[in-house]
Coordinates of C-alpha atoms in Angstrom, one line a residue:
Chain J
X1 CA 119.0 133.0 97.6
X2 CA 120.2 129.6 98.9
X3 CA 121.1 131.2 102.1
X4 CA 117.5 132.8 102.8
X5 CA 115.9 129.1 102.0
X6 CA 118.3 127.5 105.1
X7 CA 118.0 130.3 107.4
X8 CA 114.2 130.2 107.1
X9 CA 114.3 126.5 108.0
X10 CA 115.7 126.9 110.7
X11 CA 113.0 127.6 113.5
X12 CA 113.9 126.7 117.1
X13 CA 111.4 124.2 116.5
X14 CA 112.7 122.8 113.2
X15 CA 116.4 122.0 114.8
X16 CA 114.4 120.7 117.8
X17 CA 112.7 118.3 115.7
X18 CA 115.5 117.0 113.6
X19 CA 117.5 116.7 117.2
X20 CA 114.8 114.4 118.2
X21 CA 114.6 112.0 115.2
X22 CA 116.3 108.8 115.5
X23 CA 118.4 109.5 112.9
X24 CA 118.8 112.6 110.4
X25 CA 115.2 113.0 109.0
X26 CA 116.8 115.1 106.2
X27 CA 113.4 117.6 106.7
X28 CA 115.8 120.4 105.1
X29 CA 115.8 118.9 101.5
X30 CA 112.0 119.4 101.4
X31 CA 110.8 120.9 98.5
X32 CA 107.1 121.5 99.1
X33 CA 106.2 119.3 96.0
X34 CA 103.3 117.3 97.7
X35 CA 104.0 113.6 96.6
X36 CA 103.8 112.6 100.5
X37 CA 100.2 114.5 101.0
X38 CA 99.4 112.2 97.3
X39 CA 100.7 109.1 98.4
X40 CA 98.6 109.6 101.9
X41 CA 95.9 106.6 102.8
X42 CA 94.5 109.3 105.2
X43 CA 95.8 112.1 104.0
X44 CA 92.1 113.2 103.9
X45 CA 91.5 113.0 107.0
X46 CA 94.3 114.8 108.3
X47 CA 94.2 118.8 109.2
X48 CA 97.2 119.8 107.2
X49 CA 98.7 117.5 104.6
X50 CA 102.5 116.2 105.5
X51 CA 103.6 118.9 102.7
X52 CA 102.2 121.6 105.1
X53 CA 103.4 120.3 108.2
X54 CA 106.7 120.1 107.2
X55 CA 106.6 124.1 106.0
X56 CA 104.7 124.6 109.3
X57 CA 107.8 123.1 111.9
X58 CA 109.9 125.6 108.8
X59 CA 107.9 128.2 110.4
X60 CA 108.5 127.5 113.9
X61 CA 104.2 127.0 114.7
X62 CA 105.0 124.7 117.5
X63 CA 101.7 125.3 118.5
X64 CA 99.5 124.5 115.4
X65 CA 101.9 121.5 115.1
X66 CA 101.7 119.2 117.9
X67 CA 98.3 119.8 118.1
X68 CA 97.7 118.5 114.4
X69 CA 96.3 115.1 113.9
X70 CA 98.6 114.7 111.4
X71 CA 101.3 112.1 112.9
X72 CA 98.4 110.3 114.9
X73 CA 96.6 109.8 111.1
X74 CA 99.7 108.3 110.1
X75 CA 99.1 104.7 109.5
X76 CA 102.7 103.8 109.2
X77 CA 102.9 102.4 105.1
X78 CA 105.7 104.3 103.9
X79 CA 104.1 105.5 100.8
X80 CA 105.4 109.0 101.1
X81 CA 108.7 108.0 102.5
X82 CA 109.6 105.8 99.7
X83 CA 108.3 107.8 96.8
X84 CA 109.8 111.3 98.2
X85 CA 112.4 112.8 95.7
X86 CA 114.1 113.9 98.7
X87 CA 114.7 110.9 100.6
X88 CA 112.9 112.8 103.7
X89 CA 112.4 109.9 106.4
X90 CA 108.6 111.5 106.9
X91 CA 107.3 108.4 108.2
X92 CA 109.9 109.2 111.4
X93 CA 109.1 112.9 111.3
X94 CA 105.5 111.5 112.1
X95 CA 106.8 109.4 114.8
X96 CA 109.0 112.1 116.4
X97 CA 106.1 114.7 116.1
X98 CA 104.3 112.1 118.3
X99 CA 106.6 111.6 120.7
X100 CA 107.3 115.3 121.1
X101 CA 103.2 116.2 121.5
X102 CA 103.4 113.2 124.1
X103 CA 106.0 115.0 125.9
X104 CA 104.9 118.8 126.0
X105 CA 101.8 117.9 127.3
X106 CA 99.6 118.8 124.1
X107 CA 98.0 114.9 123.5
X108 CA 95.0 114.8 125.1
X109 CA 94.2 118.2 122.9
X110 CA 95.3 117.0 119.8
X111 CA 92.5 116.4 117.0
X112 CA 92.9 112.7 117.5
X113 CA 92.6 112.3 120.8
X114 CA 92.1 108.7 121.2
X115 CA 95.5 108.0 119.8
X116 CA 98.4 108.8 122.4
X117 CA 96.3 106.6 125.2
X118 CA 96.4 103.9 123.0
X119 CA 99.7 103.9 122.3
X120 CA 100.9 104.4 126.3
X121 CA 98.7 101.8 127.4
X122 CA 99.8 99.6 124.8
X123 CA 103.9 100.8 126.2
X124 CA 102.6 99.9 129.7
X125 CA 101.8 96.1 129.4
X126 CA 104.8 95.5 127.2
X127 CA 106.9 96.9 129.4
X128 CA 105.4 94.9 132.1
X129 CA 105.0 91.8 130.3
X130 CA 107.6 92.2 127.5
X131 CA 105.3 91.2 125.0
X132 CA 102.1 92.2 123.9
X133 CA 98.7 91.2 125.6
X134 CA 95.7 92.2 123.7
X135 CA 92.6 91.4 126.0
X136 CA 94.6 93.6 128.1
X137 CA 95.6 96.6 126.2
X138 CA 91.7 96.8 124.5
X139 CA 90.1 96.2 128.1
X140 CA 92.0 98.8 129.6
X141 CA 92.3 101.5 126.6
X142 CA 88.5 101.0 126.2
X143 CA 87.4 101.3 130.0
X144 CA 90.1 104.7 130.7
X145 CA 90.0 106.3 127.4
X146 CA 86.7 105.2 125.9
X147 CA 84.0 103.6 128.1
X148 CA 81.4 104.6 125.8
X149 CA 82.8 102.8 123.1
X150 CA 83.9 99.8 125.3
X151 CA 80.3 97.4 124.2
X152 CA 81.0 97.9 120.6
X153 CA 84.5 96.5 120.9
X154 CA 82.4 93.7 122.9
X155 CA 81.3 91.7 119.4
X156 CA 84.8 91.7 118.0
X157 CA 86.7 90.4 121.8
X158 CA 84.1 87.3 121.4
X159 CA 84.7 86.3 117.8
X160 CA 88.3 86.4 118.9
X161 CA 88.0 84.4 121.9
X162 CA 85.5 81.6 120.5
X163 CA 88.1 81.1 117.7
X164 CA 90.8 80.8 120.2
X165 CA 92.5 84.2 119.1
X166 CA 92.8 85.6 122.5
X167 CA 94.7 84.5 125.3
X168 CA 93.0 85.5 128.9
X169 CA 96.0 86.3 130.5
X170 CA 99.6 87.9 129.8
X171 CA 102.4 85.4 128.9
X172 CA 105.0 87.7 130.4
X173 CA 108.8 86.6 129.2
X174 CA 111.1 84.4 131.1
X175 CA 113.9 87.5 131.9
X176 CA 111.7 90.6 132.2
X177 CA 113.8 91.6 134.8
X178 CA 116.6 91.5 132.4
X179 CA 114.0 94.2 130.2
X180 CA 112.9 96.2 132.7
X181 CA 116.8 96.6 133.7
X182 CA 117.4 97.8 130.0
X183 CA 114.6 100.2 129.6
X184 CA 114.9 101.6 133.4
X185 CA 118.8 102.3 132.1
X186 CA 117.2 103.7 129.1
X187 CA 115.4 106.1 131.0
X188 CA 118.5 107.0 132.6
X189 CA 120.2 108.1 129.7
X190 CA 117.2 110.1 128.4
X191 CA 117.3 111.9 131.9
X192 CA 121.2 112.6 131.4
X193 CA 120.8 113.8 128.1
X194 CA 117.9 116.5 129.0
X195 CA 120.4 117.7 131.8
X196 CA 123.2 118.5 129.3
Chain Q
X1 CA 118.6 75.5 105.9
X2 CA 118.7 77.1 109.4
X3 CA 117.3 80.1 110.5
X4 CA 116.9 82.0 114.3
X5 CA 112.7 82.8 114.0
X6 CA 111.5 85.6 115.4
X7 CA 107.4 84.7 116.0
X8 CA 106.4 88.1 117.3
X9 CA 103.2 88.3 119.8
X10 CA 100.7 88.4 117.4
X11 CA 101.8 84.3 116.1
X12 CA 101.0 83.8 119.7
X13 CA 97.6 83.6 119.6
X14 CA 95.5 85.9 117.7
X15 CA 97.4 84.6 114.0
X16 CA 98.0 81.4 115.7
X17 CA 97.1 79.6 111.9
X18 CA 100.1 81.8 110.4
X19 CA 102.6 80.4 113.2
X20 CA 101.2 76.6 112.8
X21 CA 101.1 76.5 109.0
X22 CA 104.9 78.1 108.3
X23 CA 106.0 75.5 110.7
X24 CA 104.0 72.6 109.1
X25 CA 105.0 74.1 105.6
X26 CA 108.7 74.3 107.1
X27 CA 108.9 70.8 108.0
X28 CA 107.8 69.6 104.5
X29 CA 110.4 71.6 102.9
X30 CA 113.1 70.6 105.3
X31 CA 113.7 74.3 106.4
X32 CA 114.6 74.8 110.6
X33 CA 113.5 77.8 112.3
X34 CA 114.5 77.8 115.5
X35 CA 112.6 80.6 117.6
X36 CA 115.0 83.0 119.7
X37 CA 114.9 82.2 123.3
X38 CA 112.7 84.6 125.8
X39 CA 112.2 87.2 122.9
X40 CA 110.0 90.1 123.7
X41 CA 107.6 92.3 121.7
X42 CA 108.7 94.3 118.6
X43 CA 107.2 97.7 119.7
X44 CA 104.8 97.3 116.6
X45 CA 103.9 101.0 115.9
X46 CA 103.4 102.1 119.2
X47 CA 106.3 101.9 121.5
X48 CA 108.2 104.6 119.1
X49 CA 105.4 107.1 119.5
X50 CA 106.2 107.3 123.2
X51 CA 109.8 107.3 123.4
X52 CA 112.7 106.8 121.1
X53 CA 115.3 105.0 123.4
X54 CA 113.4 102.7 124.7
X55 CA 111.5 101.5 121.6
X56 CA 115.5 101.0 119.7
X57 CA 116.5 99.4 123.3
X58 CA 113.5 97.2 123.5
X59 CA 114.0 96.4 119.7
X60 CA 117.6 95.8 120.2
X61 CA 117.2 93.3 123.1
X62 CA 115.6 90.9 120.4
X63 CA 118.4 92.0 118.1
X64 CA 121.4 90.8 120.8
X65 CA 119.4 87.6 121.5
X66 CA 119.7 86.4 118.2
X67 CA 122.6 87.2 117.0
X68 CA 123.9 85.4 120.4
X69 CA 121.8 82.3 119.4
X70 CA 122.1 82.2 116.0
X71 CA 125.3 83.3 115.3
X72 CA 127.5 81.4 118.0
X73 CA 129.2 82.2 120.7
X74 CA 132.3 83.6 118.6
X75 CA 130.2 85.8 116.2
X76 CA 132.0 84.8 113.1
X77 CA 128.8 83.5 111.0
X78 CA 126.4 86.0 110.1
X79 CA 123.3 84.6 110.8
X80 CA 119.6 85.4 109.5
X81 CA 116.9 86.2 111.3
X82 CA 113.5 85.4 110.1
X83 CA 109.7 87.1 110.9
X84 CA 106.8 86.0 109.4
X85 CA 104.9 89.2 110.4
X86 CA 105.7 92.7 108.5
X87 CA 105.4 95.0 111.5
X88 CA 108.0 93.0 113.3
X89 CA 110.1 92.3 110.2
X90 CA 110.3 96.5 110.0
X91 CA 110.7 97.0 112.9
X92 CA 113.7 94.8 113.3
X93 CA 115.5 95.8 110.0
X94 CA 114.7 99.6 110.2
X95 CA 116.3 99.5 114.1
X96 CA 119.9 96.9 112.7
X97 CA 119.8 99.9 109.9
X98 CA 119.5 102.8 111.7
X99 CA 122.1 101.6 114.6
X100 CA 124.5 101.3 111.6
X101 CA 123.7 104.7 110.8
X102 CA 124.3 106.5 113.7
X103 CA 127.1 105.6 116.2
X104 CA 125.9 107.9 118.8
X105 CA 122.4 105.9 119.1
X106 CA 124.2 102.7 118.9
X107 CA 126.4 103.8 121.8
X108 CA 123.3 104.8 123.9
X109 CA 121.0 101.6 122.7
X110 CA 124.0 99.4 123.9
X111 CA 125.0 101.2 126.9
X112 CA 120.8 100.7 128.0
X113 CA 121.6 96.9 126.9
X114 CA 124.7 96.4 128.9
X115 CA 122.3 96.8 132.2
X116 CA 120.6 93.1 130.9
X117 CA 124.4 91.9 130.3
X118 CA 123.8 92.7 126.6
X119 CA 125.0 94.0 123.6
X120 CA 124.9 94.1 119.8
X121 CA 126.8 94.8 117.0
X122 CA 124.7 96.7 114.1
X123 CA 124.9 95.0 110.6
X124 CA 125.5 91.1 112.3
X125 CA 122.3 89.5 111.4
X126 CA 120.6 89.6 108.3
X127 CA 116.7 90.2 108.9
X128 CA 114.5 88.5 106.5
X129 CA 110.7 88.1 106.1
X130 CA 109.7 84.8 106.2
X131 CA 108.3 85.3 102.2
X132 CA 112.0 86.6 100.6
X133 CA 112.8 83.0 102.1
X134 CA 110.1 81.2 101.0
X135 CA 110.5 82.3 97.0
X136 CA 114.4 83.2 97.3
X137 CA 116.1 80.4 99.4
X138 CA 113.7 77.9 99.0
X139 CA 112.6 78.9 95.5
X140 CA 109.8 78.6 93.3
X141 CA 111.1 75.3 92.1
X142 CA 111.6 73.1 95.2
X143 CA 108.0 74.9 96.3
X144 CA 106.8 73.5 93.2
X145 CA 108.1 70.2 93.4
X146 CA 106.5 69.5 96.9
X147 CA 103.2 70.5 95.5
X148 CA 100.8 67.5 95.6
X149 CA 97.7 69.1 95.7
X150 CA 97.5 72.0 92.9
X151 CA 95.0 75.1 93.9
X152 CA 93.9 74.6 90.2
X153 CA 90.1 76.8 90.2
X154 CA 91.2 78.7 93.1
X155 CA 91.5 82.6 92.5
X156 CA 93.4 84.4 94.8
X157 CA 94.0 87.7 95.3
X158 CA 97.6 88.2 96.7
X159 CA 98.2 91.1 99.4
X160 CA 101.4 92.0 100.5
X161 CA 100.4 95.4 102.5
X162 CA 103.2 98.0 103.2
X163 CA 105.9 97.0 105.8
X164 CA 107.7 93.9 103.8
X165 CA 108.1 95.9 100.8
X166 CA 108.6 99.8 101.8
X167 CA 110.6 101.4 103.0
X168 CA 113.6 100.5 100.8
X169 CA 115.8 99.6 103.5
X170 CA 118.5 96.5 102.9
X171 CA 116.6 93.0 102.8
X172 CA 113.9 94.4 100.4
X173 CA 113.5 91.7 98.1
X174 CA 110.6 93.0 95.9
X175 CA 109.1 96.3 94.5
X176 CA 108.0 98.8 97.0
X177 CA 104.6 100.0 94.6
X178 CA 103.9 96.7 92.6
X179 CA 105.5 93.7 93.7
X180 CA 105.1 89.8 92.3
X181 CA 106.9 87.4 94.5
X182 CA 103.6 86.5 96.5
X183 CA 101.5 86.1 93.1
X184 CA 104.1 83.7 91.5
X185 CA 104.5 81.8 94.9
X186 CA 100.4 81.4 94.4
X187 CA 100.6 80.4 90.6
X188 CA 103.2 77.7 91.7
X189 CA 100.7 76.4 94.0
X190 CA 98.4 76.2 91.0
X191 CA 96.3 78.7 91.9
X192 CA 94.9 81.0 89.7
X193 CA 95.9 85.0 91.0
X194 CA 93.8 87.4 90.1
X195 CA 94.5 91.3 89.6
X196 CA 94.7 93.6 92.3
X197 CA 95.9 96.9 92.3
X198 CA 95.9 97.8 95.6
X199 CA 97.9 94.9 96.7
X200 CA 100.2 97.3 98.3
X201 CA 97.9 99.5 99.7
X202 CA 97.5 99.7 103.4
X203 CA 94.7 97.9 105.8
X204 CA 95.0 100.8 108.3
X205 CA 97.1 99.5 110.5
X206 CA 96.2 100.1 114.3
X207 CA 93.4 102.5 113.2
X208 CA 90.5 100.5 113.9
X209 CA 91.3 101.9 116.9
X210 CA 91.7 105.4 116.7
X211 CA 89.7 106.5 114.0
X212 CA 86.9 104.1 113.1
X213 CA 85.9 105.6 110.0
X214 CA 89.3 105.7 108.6
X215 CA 90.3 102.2 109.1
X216 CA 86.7 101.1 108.0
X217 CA 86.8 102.7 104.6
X218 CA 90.8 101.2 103.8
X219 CA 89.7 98.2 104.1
X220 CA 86.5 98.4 102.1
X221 CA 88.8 99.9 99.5
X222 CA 91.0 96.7 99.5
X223 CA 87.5 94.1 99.6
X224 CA 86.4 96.0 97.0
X225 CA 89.2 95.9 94.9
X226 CA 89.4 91.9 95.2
X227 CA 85.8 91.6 95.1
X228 CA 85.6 93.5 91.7
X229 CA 88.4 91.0 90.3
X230 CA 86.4 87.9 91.4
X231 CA 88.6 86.9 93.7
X232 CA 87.8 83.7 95.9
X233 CA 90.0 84.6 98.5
X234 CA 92.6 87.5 99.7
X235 CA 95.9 85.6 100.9
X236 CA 98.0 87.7 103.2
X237 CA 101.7 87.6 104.8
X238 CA 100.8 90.0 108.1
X239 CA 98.9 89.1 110.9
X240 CA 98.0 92.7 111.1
X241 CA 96.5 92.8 107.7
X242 CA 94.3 89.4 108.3
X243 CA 92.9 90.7 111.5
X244 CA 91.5 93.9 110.0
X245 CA 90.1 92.2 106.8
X246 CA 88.9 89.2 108.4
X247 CA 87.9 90.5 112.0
X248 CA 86.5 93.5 110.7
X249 CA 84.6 92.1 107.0
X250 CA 81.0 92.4 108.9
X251 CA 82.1 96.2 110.3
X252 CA 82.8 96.8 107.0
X253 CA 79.2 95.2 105.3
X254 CA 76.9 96.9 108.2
X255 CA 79.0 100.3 107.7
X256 CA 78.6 100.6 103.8
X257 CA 75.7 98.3 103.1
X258 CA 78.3 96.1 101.5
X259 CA 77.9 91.7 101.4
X260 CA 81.5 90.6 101.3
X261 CA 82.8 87.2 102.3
X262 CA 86.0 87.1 100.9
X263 CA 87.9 84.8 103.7
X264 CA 91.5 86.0 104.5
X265 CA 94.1 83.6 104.8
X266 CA 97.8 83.6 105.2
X267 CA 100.2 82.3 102.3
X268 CA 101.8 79.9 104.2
X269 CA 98.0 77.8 104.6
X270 CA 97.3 78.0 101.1
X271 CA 101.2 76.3 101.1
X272 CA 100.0 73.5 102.9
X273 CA 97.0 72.5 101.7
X274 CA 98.6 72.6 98.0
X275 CA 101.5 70.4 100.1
X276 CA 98.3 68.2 100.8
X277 CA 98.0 69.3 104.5
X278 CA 95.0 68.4 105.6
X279 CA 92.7 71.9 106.6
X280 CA 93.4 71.2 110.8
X281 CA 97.5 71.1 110.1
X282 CA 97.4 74.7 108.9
X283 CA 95.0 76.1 111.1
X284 CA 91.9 76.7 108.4
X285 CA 88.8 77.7 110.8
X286 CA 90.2 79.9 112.6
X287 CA 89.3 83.1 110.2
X288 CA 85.8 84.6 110.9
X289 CA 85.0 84.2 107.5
X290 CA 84.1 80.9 106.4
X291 CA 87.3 79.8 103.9
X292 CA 86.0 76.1 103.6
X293 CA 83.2 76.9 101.4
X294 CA 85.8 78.1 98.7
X295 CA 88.5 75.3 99.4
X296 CA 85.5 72.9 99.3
X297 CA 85.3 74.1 95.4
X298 CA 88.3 73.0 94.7
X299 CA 88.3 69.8 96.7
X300 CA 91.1 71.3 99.4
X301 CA 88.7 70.4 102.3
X302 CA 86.0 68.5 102.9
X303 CA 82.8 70.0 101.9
X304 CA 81.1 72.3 104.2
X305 CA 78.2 70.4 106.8
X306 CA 75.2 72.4 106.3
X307 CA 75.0 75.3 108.7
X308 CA 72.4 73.6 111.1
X309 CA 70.3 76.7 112.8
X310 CA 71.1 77.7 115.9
X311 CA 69.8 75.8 118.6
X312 CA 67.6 77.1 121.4
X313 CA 67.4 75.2 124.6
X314 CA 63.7 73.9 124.5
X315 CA 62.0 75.6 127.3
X316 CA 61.6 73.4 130.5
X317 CA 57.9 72.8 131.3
X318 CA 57.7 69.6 132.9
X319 CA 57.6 69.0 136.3
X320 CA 60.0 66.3 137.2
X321 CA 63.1 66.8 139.1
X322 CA 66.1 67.9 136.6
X323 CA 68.4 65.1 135.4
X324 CA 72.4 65.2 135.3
X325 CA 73.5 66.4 131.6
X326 CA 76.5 66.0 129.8
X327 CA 77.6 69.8 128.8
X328 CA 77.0 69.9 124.8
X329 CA 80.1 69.8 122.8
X330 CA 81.2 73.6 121.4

């Protein structure tokens, strides 16, 4: 029965998930056929395939979700998201399931946990800079997230330098007052909107 | 032909040879791109996996820039925008198509811009990558007719990656799964293009530095793949997608036991040496591996000095007083 199929979809978590998605991900038209988990470049290396996932936030296992490596496997080519039958923006569904493991706390436990510090320092010096300032972002991901790893890394920073392909310092934008006025007004209105 | 050019951080510096060859290529074909004033970064895929608003607002400031600069003060001409690198190319497309989606972000993306004295309208720039211009407004046949130079011997392996033809958003100028405007850009060069399936496929992406394993074995995948088709060389349109083939090639070789040297270059180099650029004007030597060898073959750059060995400093043993040096040349 049609109705049985919605109402089963819609976990707590599920709406939550859809409310947080740029725009309407459309994860209620999923059919569980698997072409997304097919198309995957990692999909091998992730816990649960995007197919699963996707019946997982049906099921409301917040839990077992955000702590998935999952969305921090996704590399971002839009295989699945342009071969879906469904039109499901998955790729965003990734990028929302980030955001929202970010957010409750759970990134640091998550089975890739290297990801979410890359991607916040990476946020930091852009919005510091406005743009983006590699020397930077490895330095400091490597040294608070990975100092173990940081010599191996070393090799690659050279080659990069001795061919001129890495600036020593941050060129930070003309207006990045102008930015930070944007993004501090953005915050704002992310604030207001958890109030209502 | 005008265009408002969107560089992106990466034609900064590290893809450096991408930004000076499209502008060398640009000013043989008599195409302008005039780079939007104080633009900032695109987000690449990061900035969205932290928070929503900010990564459309940030997007969207780059958005209202150019549509202010390229599009006049009264906003009656639609103008295009032009990025020569995929990640920023999606990311600017996906955010203009998504604000025309949904007029409750829009709202909140231009209230955060009206703090900078923004604002922008979704839909009033076209967003183009820099190859839909190349093969559609400048076309195959003005391409070929500034050709002095042909690429005849040279096989090339063309690799377009993910973001420039998926998702299917508007401005998609080729097929998502097996596109063939970058191989008949290369033939009309003179160049011979080789198979290669995985021409879509994806390099990994920011992986190399999460998972090292992952990213490692997608781009062996892709070497192989051009490797097993005889390539010469893998051209690219994404600075993202040259790093982590050319940067990471020896990763690859000490991982899997592997020998490739397949150099990496960008389509706009291969351009202007067919042009009859000389190897300097398009930035050739700045990949880590070697492409002179293989343009040397085909008489596109000067033959290749012998790799002299390194040289130690000879060890000092006599006793007189040290003399003033001049510091060696690097």
């Amino acid at each position: 029965m049609a109705t049985s199929a919605s109402l089963s979809r819609t976990s707590d978590f599920f709406r939550e998930v859809v409310a947080e998605a740029p725009v309407d991900p459309r994860l209620e038209a999923c059919l569980q056929c698997g072409t997304c988990g097919g198309s995957c470049p990692s999909g091998p290396d992730m816990d649960h395939t995007p197919r699963a996932l996707f019946a997982m936030i049906a099921a409301g296992m917040r839990d077992a979700v955000l702590r998935s490596n999952t969305p921090w496997y996704c590399v971002s080519c839009y295989y699945c998201m342009e071969r879906c039958p469904q039109e499901i923006r998955i790729t965003d569904v990734m990028y929302t399931l980030k955001r929202m493991a970010i957010k409750a706390g759970y990134s640091a436990q998550t089975s890739a946990p290297r990801a979410p510090g890359f991607a916040q320092t990476f946020v930091d010096h852009v919005e510091n800079y406005g743009r983006s300032f590699e020397l930077g972002l490895i330095t400091r991901y490597y040294l608070s997230h990975r100092p173990l790893d940081a010599l191996k890394m070393a090799p690659l920073g050279m080659g990069l330098l001795k061919r001129k392909r890495l600036d020593l310092s941050p060129r930070p934008i003309r207006q990045i007052d102008q930015l930070k006025a944007i993004l501090d007004r953005a915050r704002e209105i992310d604030a207001a909107a958890q109030l209502t | 032909m005008r265009y408002g050019y969107y560089p992106g951080c990466s034609l900064e510096r590290n893809a450096g040879a991408y930004h000076t060859s499209l502008m060398a290529v640009a000013a043989q074909l008599g195409v302008e791109f005039a780079e939007v004033d104080d633009w900032n970064c695109c987000g690449a895929t990061e900035f969205i996996a932290v928070n929503r608003l900010r990564a459309y607002a940030l997007v969207s400031r780059n958005l209202a820039l150019a549509a202010r600069q390229t599009n006049g003060s009264n906003g009656a001409a639609r103008g295009q925008l032009v990025a020569p690198c995929s990640a920023c190319f999606l990311n600017l497309s996906k955010v203009d198509h998504y604000l025309s989606e949904s007029p409750a972000l829009t709202n909140d993306v231009n209230n955060a811009l009206a703090a900078g004295g923004l604002s922008y309208e979704p839909g009033s720039l076209r967003v183009r990558h820099l190859l839909d211009v190349m093969v559609n407004d400048v076309g195959y046949e003005r391409v070929a007719a500034t050709v002095r130079r042909p690429l005849r011997g040279l096989r090339v392996a063309p690799y377009y990656g993910c973001l420039v033809v998926r998702p299917g958003f508007r401005e998609r100028f080729d097929d998502p799964e097996y596109p063939t405007s970058l191989d008949r850009l290369m033939r009309t060069l003179g160049a011979t293009v080789v198979d290669f399936p995985l021409k879509a496929h994806c390099c990994g992406g920011h992986m190399t530095q999460i998972s090292r394993d992952v990213a490692l074995e997608l781009i062996r995948r892709l070497l192989k793949n051009a490797a097993d088709y005889q390539a010469d060389m893998i051209v690219t349109l994404c600075p993202m997608c040259q790093l982590n083939l050319d940067a990471f090639q020896e990763s690859v070789n000490s991982m899997f036991g592997t020998e490739y040297r397949i150099p990496i270059l960008f389509f706009t180099q291969l351009m202007g040496l067919a042009f009859g650029l000389p190897p300097a004007a398009v930035g050739i030597g700045k990949e880590f591996i070697d492409a002179r060898p293989a343009l040397a073959r085909i008489g596109a750059a000067p033959p290749a000095e012998a790799e002299a060995a390194p040289k130690r400093k000879p060890r000092r043993n006599d006793q007189s007083l040290p003399l003033p040096q001049m510091p060696e040349e690097e």
